[in-house]
XYZ file of C-alpha atoms in Angstrom:
660
model
C -29.863 9.093 -20.261
C -26.494 8.981 -21.531
C -23.867 9.837 -19.007
C -26.441 10.039 -16.431
C -26.063 8.430 -12.850
C -29.231 7.625 -11.500
C -29.675 6.301 -7.779
C -32.336 3.624 -7.247
C -33.623 3.017 -3.580
C -34.544 -0.753 -3.663
C -36.378 -2.530 -0.386
C -38.376 -5.407 -0.656
C -37.376 -8.387 -2.689
C -40.625 -8.653 -4.932
C -40.148 -5.016 -5.949
C -36.976 -5.682 -7.943
C -38.531 -6.746 -10.750
C -40.425 -3.317 -11.556
C -36.767 -1.617 -11.934
C -34.960 -4.196 -13.981
C -36.626 -3.387 -17.279
C -35.544 0.420 -16.356
C -32.186 -0.597 -15.538
C -31.511 -2.354 -18.869
C -33.070 0.267 -20.738
C -31.014 3.027 -19.026
C -27.909 1.178 -19.627
C -28.759 0.407 -23.233
C -28.885 4.346 -23.508
C -25.545 4.958 -21.939
C -26.558 5.694 -18.292
C -26.006 3.998 -15.144
C -28.310 2.764 -12.489
C -26.893 2.484 -8.813
C -29.021 0.412 -6.437
C -29.083 1.394 -2.738
C -30.761 -0.307 0.247
C -30.819 0.002 3.813
C -29.102 -2.439 6.323
C -32.218 -3.401 8.182
C -33.535 -6.202 10.199
C -35.156 -7.575 7.090
C -32.866 -8.828 4.274
C -33.774 -6.330 1.780
C -30.512 -7.260 -0.635
C -31.488 -10.743 -0.491
C -32.942 -10.409 -4.219
C -30.383 -8.263 -5.614
C -27.820 -10.825 -4.353
C -29.747 -13.894 -6.154
C -30.009 -11.776 -9.148
C -26.036 -10.862 -9.173
C -26.888 -6.994 -9.024
C -24.409 -4.348 -7.635
C -25.620 -2.377 -4.653
C -24.716 -0.115 -1.817
C -25.701 -0.154 1.618
C -26.573 3.124 3.204
C -24.064 2.481 6.247
C -21.261 2.009 3.362
C -21.075 5.760 3.641
C -20.793 6.071 7.378
C -17.186 7.848 7.628
C -15.729 8.825 10.738
C -17.168 12.255 9.934
C -20.412 10.603 9.405
C -20.174 8.936 12.694
C -19.371 11.751 14.545
C -22.159 13.844 13.042
C -24.865 11.203 13.601
C -23.642 10.837 17.313
C -23.738 14.557 17.970
C -27.083 15.281 16.083
C -28.691 12.288 17.695
C -27.805 13.592 21.224
C -29.076 17.048 20.521
C -32.151 15.627 18.914
C -33.046 13.214 22.139
C -32.679 16.461 24.415
C -35.293 18.202 22.321
C -37.207 14.984 21.916
C -37.461 14.320 25.861
C -38.921 17.776 26.248
C -41.421 17.378 23.314
C -42.746 13.973 23.279
C -43.814 13.619 27.111
C -46.424 16.488 26.662
C -48.739 14.068 25.125
C -49.676 11.028 26.796
C -49.876 8.976 23.450
C -46.174 8.640 23.589
C -46.386 6.780 26.893
C -47.595 3.886 24.764
C -44.533 3.798 22.717
C -41.510 2.166 24.854
C -38.309 4.199 25.192
C -36.675 1.370 23.531
C -38.485 1.509 20.197
C -38.057 5.170 20.165
C -34.434 5.372 20.603
C -33.797 2.514 18.013
C -36.031 4.236 15.470
C -34.728 7.546 16.013
C -31.121 6.681 16.453
C -31.518 4.656 12.937
C -33.127 7.695 11.137
C -30.303 9.891 12.271
C -27.844 7.248 10.891
C -29.621 6.812 7.569
C -30.125 10.529 7.020
C -26.413 11.377 7.296
C -25.147 8.272 5.796
C -27.312 9.046 2.545
C -26.138 12.693 2.820
C -22.778 11.438 2.215
C -23.854 9.242 -0.537
C -25.122 12.118 -2.458
C -21.921 13.855 -1.762
C -19.881 10.881 -2.888
C -21.837 9.593 -5.627
C -23.239 12.780 -7.264
C -26.558 11.219 -8.590
C -28.323 13.109 -11.285
C -31.841 11.680 -10.243
C -33.298 9.449 -7.551
C -35.909 6.928 -8.496
C -38.004 4.964 -5.795
C -41.178 3.052 -5.146
C -42.958 5.819 -3.764
C -41.754 7.918 -0.820
C -43.735 6.677 1.951
C -41.312 4.866 3.952
C -38.953 6.554 6.039
C -36.167 5.797 3.573
C -38.330 7.342 0.878
C -38.758 10.521 3.081
C -35.005 10.675 3.789
C -34.304 10.418 0.033
C -36.804 12.911 -0.750
C -35.822 15.671 1.786
C -32.273 15.544 0.769
C -33.291 15.492 -3.149
C -35.249 18.673 -2.146
C -32.222 20.209 -0.670
C -29.677 19.290 -3.017
C -31.893 19.972 -6.140
C -31.920 16.512 -7.417
C -35.173 15.127 -9.258
C -36.786 12.589 -7.437
C -39.191 10.232 -9.522
C -41.385 7.743 -7.683
C -43.305 4.731 -8.973
C -46.549 2.816 -8.094
C -45.534 0.170 -5.797
C -48.349 -2.007 -5.817
C -52.577 -1.808 -5.516
C -53.083 0.955 -3.148
C -56.366 -0.550 -2.139
C -56.040 -0.096 1.636
C -57.686 2.974 3.316
C -54.672 4.395 5.090
C -53.440 8.308 6.016
C -50.099 7.093 4.463
C -51.835 7.525 1.129
C -51.686 11.294 1.750
C -47.677 11.504 1.315
C -47.208 9.977 -1.885
C -46.195 13.303 -3.775
C -44.695 15.288 -0.926
C -41.353 15.474 -2.372
C -41.446 13.488 -5.851
C -40.713 15.372 -9.100
C -43.128 13.077 -10.779
C -45.263 10.052 -9.412
C -45.521 7.680 -12.039
C -48.431 5.299 -11.791
C -50.301 2.187 -13.293
C -53.578 3.702 -14.207
C -56.420 6.016 -13.373
C -57.809 4.077 -10.548
C -54.731 4.857 -8.451
C -54.552 8.463 -9.581
C -58.296 9.271 -8.410
C -57.675 7.069 -5.188
C -54.256 9.322 -4.065
C -56.234 12.691 -5.468
C -58.828 11.896 -2.907
C -56.065 11.557 -0.172
C -54.863 15.299 -1.291
C -51.747 14.001 -3.215
C -50.992 16.330 -6.075
C -52.553 15.663 -9.526
C -50.233 17.734 -10.945
C -47.298 15.629 -10.374
C -49.157 12.378 -10.932
C -49.322 10.759 -14.239
C -49.984 7.213 -15.601
C -47.800 5.257 -17.547
C -48.514 1.611 -16.867
C -46.966 -1.115 -14.788
C -43.047 -1.393 -15.799
C -42.757 -4.976 -15.290
C -46.260 -6.723 -16.376
C -46.069 -4.921 -19.820
C -42.770 -7.140 -20.614
C -43.596 -9.884 -18.527
C -46.686 -10.921 -20.356
C -44.577 -11.285 -23.488
C -42.049 -12.870 -21.634
C -43.892 -15.470 -19.751
C -46.804 -16.251 -22.065
C -44.803 -17.856 -24.637
C -45.266 -21.365 -24.990
C -41.909 -22.343 -24.470
C -41.690 -20.452 -21.186
C -44.984 -22.096 -19.794
C -43.408 -25.554 -20.445
C -40.282 -24.935 -19.251
C -41.980 -23.573 -15.672
C -44.366 -26.312 -15.504
C -41.435 -28.773 -15.865
C -39.400 -26.873 -13.273
C -42.374 -27.494 -10.662
C -42.968 -30.935 -11.675
C -46.627 -30.275 -13.197
C -47.505 -33.152 -15.441
C -48.402 -32.387 -18.948
C -52.386 -32.088 -19.236
C -52.947 -31.035 -15.664
C -54.810 -27.689 -15.129
C -53.258 -25.205 -12.579
C -55.249 -23.524 -9.783
C -53.226 -20.826 -8.222
C -54.109 -19.319 -4.888
C -52.960 -16.147 -4.310
C -52.827 -15.366 -0.483
C -53.136 -11.962 0.695
C -51.390 -10.898 3.793
C -54.221 -11.056 6.246
C -55.362 -14.582 4.927
C -51.669 -15.332 5.234
C -51.252 -15.260 9.076
C -54.619 -17.554 9.790
C -53.509 -20.820 11.645
C -57.076 -22.401 12.161
C -56.894 -25.569 10.371
C -60.605 -25.407 9.793
C -60.203 -22.593 7.391
C -57.869 -24.694 5.243
C -60.006 -27.765 5.353
C -63.030 -25.638 4.081
C -61.061 -24.129 1.458
C -59.570 -27.435 0.097
C -62.765 -29.369 0.522
C -64.290 -29.967 -2.827
C -60.877 -30.107 -4.788
C -59.828 -33.464 -3.515
C -61.438 -35.394 -6.092
C -60.043 -33.251 -8.820
C -56.281 -34.663 -7.969
C -55.979 -36.409 -11.223
C -57.028 -33.323 -13.202
C -55.811 -30.300 -11.513
C -52.697 -29.133 -9.374
C -53.234 -26.503 -6.430
C -50.456 -24.045 -6.026
C -50.374 -21.531 -3.142
C -48.449 -18.414 -3.236
C -47.820 -16.519 -0.176
C -47.456 -12.815 0.409
C -43.890 -12.188 1.208
C -44.733 -9.898 4.005
C -46.187 -12.850 5.919
C -43.542 -14.101 8.448
C -41.764 -17.216 7.091
C -42.095 -19.219 10.407
C -46.308 -18.508 10.210
C -45.856 -19.911 6.564
C -43.936 -22.899 7.507
C -46.637 -23.800 10.252
C -49.663 -23.515 7.722
C -47.707 -25.246 5.181
C -47.648 -28.235 7.797
C -51.408 -27.679 8.117
C -52.249 -27.678 4.403
C -49.686 -30.731 3.505
C -51.676 -32.910 6.272
C -54.706 -32.031 4.473
C -53.839 -32.270 0.703
C -50.323 -33.346 0.305
C -50.256 -32.625 -3.366
C -50.565 -28.929 -2.851
C -47.360 -26.893 -3.831
C -46.698 -23.676 -1.561
C -44.305 -21.068 -2.528
C -43.220 -18.109 -0.796
C -40.166 -16.463 -2.837
C -40.818 -17.888 -6.218
C -41.249 -15.225 -9.444
C -45.269 -14.796 -9.035
C -45.383 -14.017 -12.688
C -44.267 -17.337 -13.736
C -46.950 -19.032 -11.411
C -49.577 -16.633 -13.114
C -48.453 -17.545 -16.575
C -48.897 -21.141 -16.025
C -52.064 -20.992 -13.991
C -55.491 -21.827 -15.748
C -57.556 -20.300 -12.579
C -56.689 -17.792 -9.848
C -58.167 -17.863 -6.459
C -57.858 -14.416 -4.541
C -57.599 -14.565 -0.815
C -58.280 -11.080 0.347
C -56.752 -8.286 -1.321
C -53.201 -8.543 -3.094
C -51.673 -6.847 -5.955
C -51.262 -9.824 -7.399
C -54.843 -10.144 -8.318
C -55.017 -7.073 -10.705
C -51.948 -8.570 -12.242
C -53.545 -11.750 -12.902
C -56.773 -10.065 -14.409
C -54.267 -8.276 -16.635
C -52.495 -11.774 -17.512
C -56.303 -12.562 -18.828
C -56.627 -15.308 -16.247
C -60.323 -16.178 -14.609
C -60.204 -14.866 -11.303
C -62.402 -15.948 -8.114
C -62.367 -14.307 -5.096
C -62.896 -14.978 -1.363
C -63.063 -11.437 0.697
C -60.585 -10.824 3.848
C -61.468 -12.483 6.607
C -62.427 -9.032 8.441
C -64.793 -8.133 6.110
C -67.831 -8.881 3.954
C -66.792 -6.542 0.890
C -65.662 -7.844 -2.031
C -64.306 -5.206 -4.487
C -63.044 -7.539 -7.237
C -66.433 -8.947 -7.331
C -68.256 -5.366 -7.208
C -66.211 -4.207 -10.098
C -67.188 -7.350 -12.088
C -63.575 -8.757 -12.575
C -63.844 -11.525 -10.697
C -66.506 -14.223 -9.582
C -67.023 -15.048 -5.871
C -65.924 -17.913 -4.166
C -67.666 -17.205 -0.801
C -68.293 -18.763 1.387
C -65.289 -20.472 1.738
C -65.339 -24.004 -0.067
C -68.160 -22.933 -2.617
C -66.395 -23.721 -5.902
C -69.735 -23.459 -8.087
C -68.365 -20.693 -10.084
C -65.019 -22.179 -10.489
C -66.614 -25.351 -11.888
C -69.107 -23.638 -14.196
C -66.212 -21.686 -15.798
C -64.010 -24.819 -16.316
C -67.011 -26.367 -18.214
C -68.295 -23.335 -20.148
C -65.805 -20.622 -20.064
C -65.632 -17.122 -18.620
C -69.176 -15.320 -18.478
C -69.629 -12.479 -20.973
C -70.237 -9.868 -18.275
C -67.348 -10.624 -16.199
C -64.929 -10.340 -19.609
C -66.528 -6.750 -20.359
C -65.807 -5.990 -16.906
C -62.295 -7.040 -17.168
C -61.709 -4.828 -20.575
C -62.673 -1.865 -18.763
C -60.858 -2.568 -15.689
C -57.469 -3.140 -17.553
C -58.066 -0.210 -19.132
C -58.338 1.901 -15.523
C -55.678 0.172 -13.732
C -53.076 -0.487 -16.471
C -53.472 2.708 -18.866
C -52.023 0.788 -21.727
C -50.807 -3.007 -21.753
C -48.985 -2.114 -25.234
C -45.336 -2.971 -24.267
C -44.141 0.738 -24.010
C -44.569 1.342 -20.252
C -40.740 1.312 -19.635
C -40.396 3.647 -22.837
C -43.185 6.322 -21.351
C -41.028 6.228 -18.016
C -37.685 6.914 -19.536
C -39.529 9.550 -21.772
C -40.590 11.068 -18.263
C -37.200 10.728 -16.602
C -35.517 12.209 -20.004
C -37.686 14.981 -20.176
C -36.917 16.161 -16.527
C -33.266 15.896 -17.595
C -33.919 18.064 -20.336
C -35.805 20.549 -18.579
C -32.973 20.769 -16.174
C -30.588 21.385 -18.777
C -32.871 24.125 -20.624
C -33.396 26.320 -17.253
C -29.683 26.838 -17.189
C -30.054 28.881 -20.582
C -31.722 32.478 -20.611
C -34.947 33.095 -22.238
C -35.118 36.717 -23.145
C -37.957 38.172 -25.179
C -37.645 40.809 -27.757
C -37.576 44.215 -26.630
C -40.737 46.242 -27.620
C -41.411 50.120 -27.814
C -44.202 51.257 -25.756
C -45.988 54.433 -24.831
C -44.965 55.565 -21.306
C -47.804 55.500 -18.860
C -50.269 53.638 -20.866
C -51.863 50.709 -19.361
C -52.436 47.460 -21.613
C -54.955 44.972 -20.663
C -53.945 41.527 -22.234
C -56.963 38.961 -22.713
C -57.161 35.910 -24.601
C -60.536 35.055 -26.128
C -60.900 31.709 -24.812
C -63.898 29.387 -25.832
C -66.451 31.107 -23.576
C -68.059 34.253 -25.238
C -70.294 35.099 -22.335
C -67.036 35.148 -19.963
C -65.241 37.211 -22.499
C -68.101 39.722 -22.770
C -68.220 39.867 -19.088
C -64.514 41.056 -18.758
C -64.693 43.454 -21.424
C -68.063 45.053 -20.313
C -66.332 45.500 -16.802
C -63.441 47.271 -18.257
C -65.296 49.574 -20.427
C -67.518 50.480 -16.885
C -64.719 50.523 -14.421
C -61.430 51.568 -15.673
C -60.334 54.652 -14.472
C -56.991 55.280 -16.312
C -56.412 58.161 -18.731
C -54.553 56.275 -21.341
C -55.460 52.453 -21.750
C -56.140 49.709 -24.182
C -57.103 46.252 -24.649
C -55.045 43.632 -26.790
C -57.527 40.810 -27.180
C -55.687 37.575 -28.335
C -58.233 35.530 -30.468
C -57.673 32.000 -30.007
C -61.086 31.203 -31.030
C -62.558 32.953 -34.052
C -66.224 31.721 -33.275
C -66.075 33.610 -30.017
C -64.965 36.746 -31.606
C -67.640 36.577 -34.217
C -70.290 36.036 -31.533
C -69.197 39.464 -29.914
C -70.303 41.514 -32.860
C -68.955 45.172 -33.149
C -66.945 46.003 -30.083
C -66.126 49.744 -29.697
C -63.353 51.407 -28.071
C -59.366 51.238 -28.217
C -59.333 47.298 -28.929
C -56.686 45.541 -30.802
C -57.302 42.035 -31.964
C -54.537 39.549 -32.553
C -55.018 36.002 -33.893
C -53.186 33.188 -32.160
C -54.500 29.512 -32.474
C -52.596 28.010 -29.763
C -54.510 27.811 -26.588
C -51.803 27.567 -24.006
C -52.083 30.758 -21.515
C -48.457 31.396 -21.774
C -48.370 31.775 -25.344
C -51.294 33.879 -25.464
C -50.239 36.670 -22.822
C -46.858 36.866 -24.717
C -48.540 37.384 -27.894
C -50.745 40.145 -26.401
C -47.557 41.780 -24.670
C -45.696 41.608 -28.127
C -48.758 43.401 -29.596
C -49.453 45.747 -26.961
C -47.977 49.250 -26.645
C -48.369 50.232 -22.909
C -45.628 50.658 -20.009
C -47.930 48.673 -17.929
C -49.149 45.035 -18.623
C -52.072 43.557 -16.930
C -52.741 39.880 -17.993
C -56.559 38.532 -17.543
C -58.298 35.704 -18.439
C -61.775 35.777 -19.704
C -64.331 35.573 -16.954
C -62.481 37.950 -14.626
C -64.603 40.870 -13.778
C -62.656 44.341 -13.297
C -63.797 46.388 -10.284
C -61.086 48.552 -8.907
C -57.126 48.744 -8.651
C -56.309 51.745 -6.931
C -52.570 52.038 -6.644
C -51.834 48.829 -8.968
C -49.690 50.982 -11.306
C -47.759 52.411 -8.487
C -46.883 49.362 -7.116
C -45.900 47.889 -10.508
C -42.713 49.755 -10.163
C -40.438 46.797 -10.039
C -42.567 44.356 -9.018
C -45.028 41.491 -10.105
C -48.533 42.293 -8.618
C -51.658 40.253 -7.977
C -54.921 41.461 -6.334
C -57.842 39.928 -4.368
C -60.378 37.935 -6.319
C -63.686 37.033 -4.766
C -66.749 35.194 -6.453
C -69.733 37.111 -7.176
C -71.376 36.330 -4.125
C -68.462 37.848 -2.240
C -66.748 34.765 -1.094
C -63.306 34.021 -1.351
C -61.596 33.163 -4.888
C -58.133 33.758 -4.764
C -56.106 35.708 -2.008
C -52.825 34.867 -3.944
C -51.258 31.546 -4.399
C -49.810 29.383 -1.801
C -47.921 25.993 -1.706
C -48.927 23.155 0.185
C -47.496 20.093 1.727
C -46.737 18.838 -1.721
C -44.865 22.229 -2.959
C -48.081 22.454 -5.308
C -49.633 25.964 -6.100
C -53.155 26.420 -4.898
C -55.486 29.379 -4.630
C -55.609 30.831 -1.235
C -59.261 31.385 0.038
C -58.196 32.168 3.657
C -57.048 35.619 4.356
C -54.864 34.744 7.257
C -52.388 32.845 5.248
C -49.577 34.940 3.497
C -49.183 34.218 -0.438
C -45.943 33.086 -2.014
C -47.120 33.962 -5.398
C -49.818 36.004 -7.167
C -52.643 35.055 -9.922
C -55.590 33.315 -10.170
C -56.382 34.707 -13.341
C -55.192 38.459 -12.853
C -51.390 39.281 -12.756
C -49.760 42.575 -13.798
C -46.119 43.882 -14.105
C -44.204 46.581 -15.866
C -43.013 45.892 -19.333
C -39.535 46.145 -18.196
C -40.011 43.291 -15.550
C -42.029 41.359 -18.337
C -38.856 41.307 -20.841
C -36.357 40.765 -18.239
C -38.000 37.858 -16.989
C -38.356 36.451 -20.542
C -42.255 36.507 -20.549
C -44.429 33.402 -19.543
C -43.199 29.954 -20.091
C -45.253 29.034 -23.002
C -44.604 25.220 -22.105
C -46.071 25.370 -18.895
C -49.770 24.424 -17.918
C -52.024 27.184 -17.765
C -53.003 26.951 -14.008
C -49.197 27.157 -13.636
C -47.972 29.967 -15.288
C -48.720 32.509 -12.854
C -46.505 30.957 -9.883
C -44.091 29.998 -12.499
C -43.259 33.621 -13.440
C -43.385 34.544 -9.833
C -40.680 31.756 -9.151
C -38.691 33.224 -11.946
C -38.722 36.647 -10.638
C -37.313 35.584 -7.125
C -34.041 34.521 -8.765
C -33.057 38.094 -9.861
C -34.788 39.827 -6.928
C -37.763 41.050 -8.250
C -40.586 41.455 -5.517
C -43.898 39.853 -5.611
C -46.803 41.754 -4.080
C -50.490 40.835 -3.414
C -52.547 44.064 -2.959
C -55.514 43.218 -1.120
C -57.259 46.572 -1.429
C -57.789 46.065 -4.899
C -60.506 43.864 -6.040
C -61.601 41.853 -9.204
C -64.201 39.139 -9.379
C -64.297 35.644 -10.948
C -67.430 35.716 -12.936
C -66.564 32.309 -14.555
C -63.318 29.958 -14.635
C -61.957 29.574 -17.749
C -58.381 28.285 -19.141
C -57.389 26.740 -15.724
C -58.223 22.895 -15.696
C -58.230 22.337 -19.571
C -54.681 21.217 -19.682
C -54.667 18.349 -16.990
C -55.066 15.581 -19.646
C -52.416 12.357 -19.531
C -51.330 13.706 -23.025
C -50.590 17.224 -21.603
C -48.116 15.540 -18.893
C -45.018 17.867 -20.012
C -46.532 20.975 -19.222
C -47.120 19.900 -15.495
C -43.946 18.130 -14.930
C -41.721 21.089 -16.463
C -43.040 23.337 -13.459
C -41.734 20.804 -10.965
C -38.685 19.875 -12.847
C -37.561 23.563 -13.209
C -37.908 24.482 -9.767
C -36.603 21.626 -7.632
C -35.393 22.854 -4.397
C -36.761 26.438 -5.236
C -40.515 25.863 -4.830
C -41.859 26.832 -1.328
C -43.173 24.155 0.565
C -45.482 23.935 3.628
C -44.870 21.561 6.260
C -48.283 22.204 8.022
C -49.580 18.607 7.260
C -52.308 19.297 9.876
C -53.846 22.196 7.992
C -53.247 20.350 4.520
C -54.938 17.034 5.439
C -57.629 18.573 7.798
C -60.442 17.100 5.616
C -59.216 13.546 5.484
C -58.117 13.524 9.074
C -61.993 14.066 10.357
C -63.005 11.127 12.214
């Protein structure tokens, strides 16, 4: 982090707490964190002002030059927009005033942020996700300027919304609290390669700070809570936060009046609820129960820390954070549904219908039920990765690694020149762990290869597999290599091969025909069509999706950007000029990685549709996506920021999740 300037986009006040621990650690390591926020109709800057933090507005960079660019671009855009938008009647339901206001704001913010990058020259951007308009502006400009963009989980992504599909469009890495979020976003077509779980950057440290006895006593005194009284904390979700019906609040508080001498009720409102609405409901609640404390802007973790029991009204991120603090949680589902996810997950007891406090009273007298405690233990592991006090350390580790990758990419990575036999073709095949898949590959070579001079270099990374194959005849060289990384195995095989032409195949690929392959390898990297045994498509080259993430093309009408899928070929002179395969990149990314590397010196990448091999069984791919192996995925995206192709065809990319 030393000497690095990191720009941090910050908006909603209650999100500041997630970045402050990062800021402290970055500064401790000699880096600088610069907050930037929009000048919007909502006072996003208010929390930073309260905390005495230095920040910049987007419009601080609106120079006369930027103003001219904004005006010119806006007018030009509106000419095109007017012709375009009225072709669809849906836009007639969006008032022109709102259109011009929003689109004008976007133009101003885009060019101001462009100027910010020019002036401040940040080494990295960080933000809570990239789904807001500002996140997309920052993401696009980061891509354009080859600046790493690291995003973080904002809250509990429980809502079912199409917006979940755009969390990893521009992110170099998306750092999440736990596997629950990763699975959910993967289901919305976000890139699993870019997502990794580290935990919650604030709650990890907050538990250590706020759970101290002295801190708890200080907070209680600050709020005027008498010693000995229990605290029941109501965490109000957005949907409940706008309900003004007196009967609802009367029913909720009914049954708690008799406990006034023993408990204090505190309501913590979601900050996204309009203040006027909160004031109106406060008046209602105070009329029913004058001793209730109602808070909006108060630090929520301070309240969770002093609470003895938490009542969740609807879905809110604070619910899972209260669970992490070890508080007994009682849940009332959102007013528009009977589904209660917290109860279904066995991490909360129901308090429904409203006014039913039997589970609360039972827990007060007998303690937490054993099955709920067991559910909570599993829930914490799934939602927060590890509550071990090292989340900030993990976040800084990812950011530092990205910087290291960027620095190392500037250095050349040549491989040692090897003598070779002119015209000879070398098939380089790792053994893998599947003897049947390897045997299928070797058998197909013996049956179908037509070259006059060829050899097989088998890189044995599993001795048991080699022993199972028995005696193998033919021109076969066996090399031992314990490393299971595909890049390392391929490089070791090439080092021991004697051919001028190198064909790299993973075990499980069945060779059929490759007429013209050697001829096309002259100065180019080549890939071939790969089908499944039933003749269905497996890989017709490598494409890049909306997230700039490589994927196997199965649609012959789509043009590939790279080649691979388990079969990739090149002349030795090309292999050596490129420095071989990157041994620190994930197995399923080594092929697109070397294709991107080839484009820098102008080496062409060719997909040969007339050649054909089969995927008898998939091996190696998918074996390196564990959380412990995050570096071999992040490295690919960190190396090629601003270089990786990207599809902006969102309708094609998200077609399955857009089905009604």
